[in-house]
CSV table of C-alpha atoms and ligand atoms in Angstrom, one decimal:
chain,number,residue,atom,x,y,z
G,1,UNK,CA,-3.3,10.4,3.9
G,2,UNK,CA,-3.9,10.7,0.0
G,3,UNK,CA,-2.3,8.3,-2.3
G,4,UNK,CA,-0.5,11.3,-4.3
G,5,UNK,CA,1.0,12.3,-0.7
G,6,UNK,CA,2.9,8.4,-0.5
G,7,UNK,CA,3.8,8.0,-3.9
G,8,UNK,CA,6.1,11.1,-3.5
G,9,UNK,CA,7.9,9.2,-0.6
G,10,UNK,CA,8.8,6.1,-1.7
G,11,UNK,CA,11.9,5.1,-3.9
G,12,UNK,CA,10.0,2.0,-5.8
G,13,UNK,CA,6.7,2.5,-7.8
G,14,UNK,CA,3.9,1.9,-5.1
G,15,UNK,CA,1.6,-0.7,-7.4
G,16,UNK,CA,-1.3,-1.5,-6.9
G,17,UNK,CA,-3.7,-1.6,-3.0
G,18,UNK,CA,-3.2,-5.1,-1.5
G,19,UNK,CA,-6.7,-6.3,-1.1
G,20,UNK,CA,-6.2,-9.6,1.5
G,21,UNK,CA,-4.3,-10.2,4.2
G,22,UNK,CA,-3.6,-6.4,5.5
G,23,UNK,CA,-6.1,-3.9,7.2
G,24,UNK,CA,-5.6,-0.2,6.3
G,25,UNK,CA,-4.8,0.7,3.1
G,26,UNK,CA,-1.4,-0.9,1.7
G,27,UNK,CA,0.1,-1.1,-1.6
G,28,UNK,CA,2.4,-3.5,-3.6
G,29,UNK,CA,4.5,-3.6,-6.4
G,30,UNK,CA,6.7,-6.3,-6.8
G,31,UNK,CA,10.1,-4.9,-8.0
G,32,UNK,CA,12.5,-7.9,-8.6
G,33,UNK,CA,10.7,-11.6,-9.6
G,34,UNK,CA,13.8,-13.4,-11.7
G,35,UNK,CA,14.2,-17.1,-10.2
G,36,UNK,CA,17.8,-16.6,-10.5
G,37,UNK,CA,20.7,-16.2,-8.8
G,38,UNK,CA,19.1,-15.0,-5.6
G,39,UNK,CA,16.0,-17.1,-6.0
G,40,UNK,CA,14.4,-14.3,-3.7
G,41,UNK,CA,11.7,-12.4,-4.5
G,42,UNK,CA,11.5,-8.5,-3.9
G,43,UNK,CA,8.5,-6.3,-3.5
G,44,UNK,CA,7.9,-2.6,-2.1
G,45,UNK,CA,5.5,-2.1,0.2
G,46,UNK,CA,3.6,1.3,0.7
G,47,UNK,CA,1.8,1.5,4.2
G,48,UNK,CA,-0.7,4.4,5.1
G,49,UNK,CA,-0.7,5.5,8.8
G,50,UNK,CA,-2.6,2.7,10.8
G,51,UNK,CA,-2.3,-0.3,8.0
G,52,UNK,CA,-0.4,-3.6,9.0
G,53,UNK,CA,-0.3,-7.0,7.9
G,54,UNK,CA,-2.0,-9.8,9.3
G,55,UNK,CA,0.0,-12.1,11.4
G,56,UNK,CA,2.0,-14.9,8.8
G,57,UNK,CA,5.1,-16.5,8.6
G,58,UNK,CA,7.6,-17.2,6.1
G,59,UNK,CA,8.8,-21.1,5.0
G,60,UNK,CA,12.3,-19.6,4.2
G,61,UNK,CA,12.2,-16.4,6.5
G,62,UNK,CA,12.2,-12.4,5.0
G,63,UNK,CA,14.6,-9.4,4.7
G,64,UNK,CA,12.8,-6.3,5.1
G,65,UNK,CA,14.9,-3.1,4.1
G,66,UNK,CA,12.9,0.3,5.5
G,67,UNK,CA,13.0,2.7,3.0
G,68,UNK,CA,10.6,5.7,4.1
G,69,UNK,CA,8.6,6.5,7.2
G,70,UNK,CA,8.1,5.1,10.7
G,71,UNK,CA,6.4,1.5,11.8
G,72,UNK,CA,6.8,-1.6,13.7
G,73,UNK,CA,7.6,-5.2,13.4
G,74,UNK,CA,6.5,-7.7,15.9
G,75,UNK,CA,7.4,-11.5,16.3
G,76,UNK,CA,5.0,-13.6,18.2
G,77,UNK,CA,5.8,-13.2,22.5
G,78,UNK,CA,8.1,-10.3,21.9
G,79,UNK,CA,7.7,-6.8,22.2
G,80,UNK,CA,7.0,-5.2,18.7
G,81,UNK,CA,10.3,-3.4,17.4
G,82,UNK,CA,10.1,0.2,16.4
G,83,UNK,CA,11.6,1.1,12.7
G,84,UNK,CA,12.4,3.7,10.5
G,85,UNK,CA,14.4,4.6,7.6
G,86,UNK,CA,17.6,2.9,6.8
G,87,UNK,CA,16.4,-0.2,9.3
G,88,UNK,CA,17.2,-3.8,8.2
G,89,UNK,CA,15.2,-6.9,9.6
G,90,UNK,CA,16.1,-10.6,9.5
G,91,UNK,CA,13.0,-12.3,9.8
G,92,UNK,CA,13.6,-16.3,10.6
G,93,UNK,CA,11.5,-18.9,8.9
G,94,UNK,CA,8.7,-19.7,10.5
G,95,UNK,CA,8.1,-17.7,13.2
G,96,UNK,CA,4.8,-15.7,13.6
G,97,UNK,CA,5.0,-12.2,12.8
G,98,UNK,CA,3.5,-9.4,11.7
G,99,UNK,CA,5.1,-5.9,10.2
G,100,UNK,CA,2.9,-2.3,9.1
G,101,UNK,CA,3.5,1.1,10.0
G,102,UNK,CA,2.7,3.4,13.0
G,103,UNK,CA,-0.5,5.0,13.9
G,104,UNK,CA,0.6,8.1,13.0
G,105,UNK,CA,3.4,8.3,10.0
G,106,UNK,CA,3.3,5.8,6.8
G,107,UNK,CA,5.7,3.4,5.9
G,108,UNK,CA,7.3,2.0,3.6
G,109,UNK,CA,9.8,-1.6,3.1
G,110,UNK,CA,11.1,-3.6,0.4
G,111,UNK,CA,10.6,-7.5,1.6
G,112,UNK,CA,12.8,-10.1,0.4
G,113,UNK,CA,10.9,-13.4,0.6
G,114,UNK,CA,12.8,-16.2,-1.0
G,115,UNK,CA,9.8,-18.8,0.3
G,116,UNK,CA,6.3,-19.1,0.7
G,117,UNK,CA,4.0,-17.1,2.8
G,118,UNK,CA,1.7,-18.3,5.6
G,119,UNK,CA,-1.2,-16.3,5.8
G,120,UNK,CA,-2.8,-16.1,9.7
G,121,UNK,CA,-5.5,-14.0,11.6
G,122,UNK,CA,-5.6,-10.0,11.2
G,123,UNK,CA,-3.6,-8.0,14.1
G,124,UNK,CA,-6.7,-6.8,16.1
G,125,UNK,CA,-7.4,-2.9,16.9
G,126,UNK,CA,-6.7,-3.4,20.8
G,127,UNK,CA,-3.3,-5.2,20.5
G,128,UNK,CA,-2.4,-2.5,18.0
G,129,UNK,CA,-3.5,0.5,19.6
G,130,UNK,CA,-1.5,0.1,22.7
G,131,UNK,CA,2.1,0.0,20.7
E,201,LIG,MN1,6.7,-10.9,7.0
């Protein structure tokens, strides 16, 4: 899917192609960085059909708000959790997780992440595949 094609389906400027850290073609744009009040920061995330992040965890945990399209979310030892439009997930701190969308539809989330990340191995093609 073309790059014109997402940027019509997404509330929040898409930014710029994440380069580490996600397979697939996945875009950023942080939307919110003031330390203060919420000390959280706030980015959109634009995901073409297939992308995902690798797995990571949060120090302080992570609010994702779905805002277009259809994908997953998947904690360590638990079956991945389908989402779409409108979804709200309350990641906990420091649990093993990854989040991207569906094979077949993009996807899009803003991600509150008051913390820092930990960046782990990619999500392979054969765990993947079979969601
Ligand atoms: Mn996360």
């Amino acid at each position: 899917m073309k790059n014109e094609h997402l940027s019509h389906s997404t509330l929040f400027p898409m930014g710029q192609k994440v380069e580490k850290n996600f397979i697939g073609d996945a875009y950023l744009q942080m939307v919110f960085t003031d330390p203060a009040p919420l000390n959280t920061a706030i980015g959109n995330v634009t995901f073409a059909p297939g992308a995902r992040n690798n797995w990571h965890s949060h120090y302080t945990g992570q609010v994702l708000l779905v805002t277009g399209g259809e994908g997953w979310c998947q904690e360590e030892g638990k079956p991945a959790q389908s989402l779409k439009t409108g979804d709200v997930v309350n990641i906990p701190a420091n649990v093993k997780h990854w989040h991207g969308a569906t094979k077949e539809s993009w996807f899009v989330h803003l991600a509150l992440t008051p913390g820092q990340t930990d960046w782990l191995e990619p999500v392979l093609d054969e765990e993947y595949i079979k969601l």
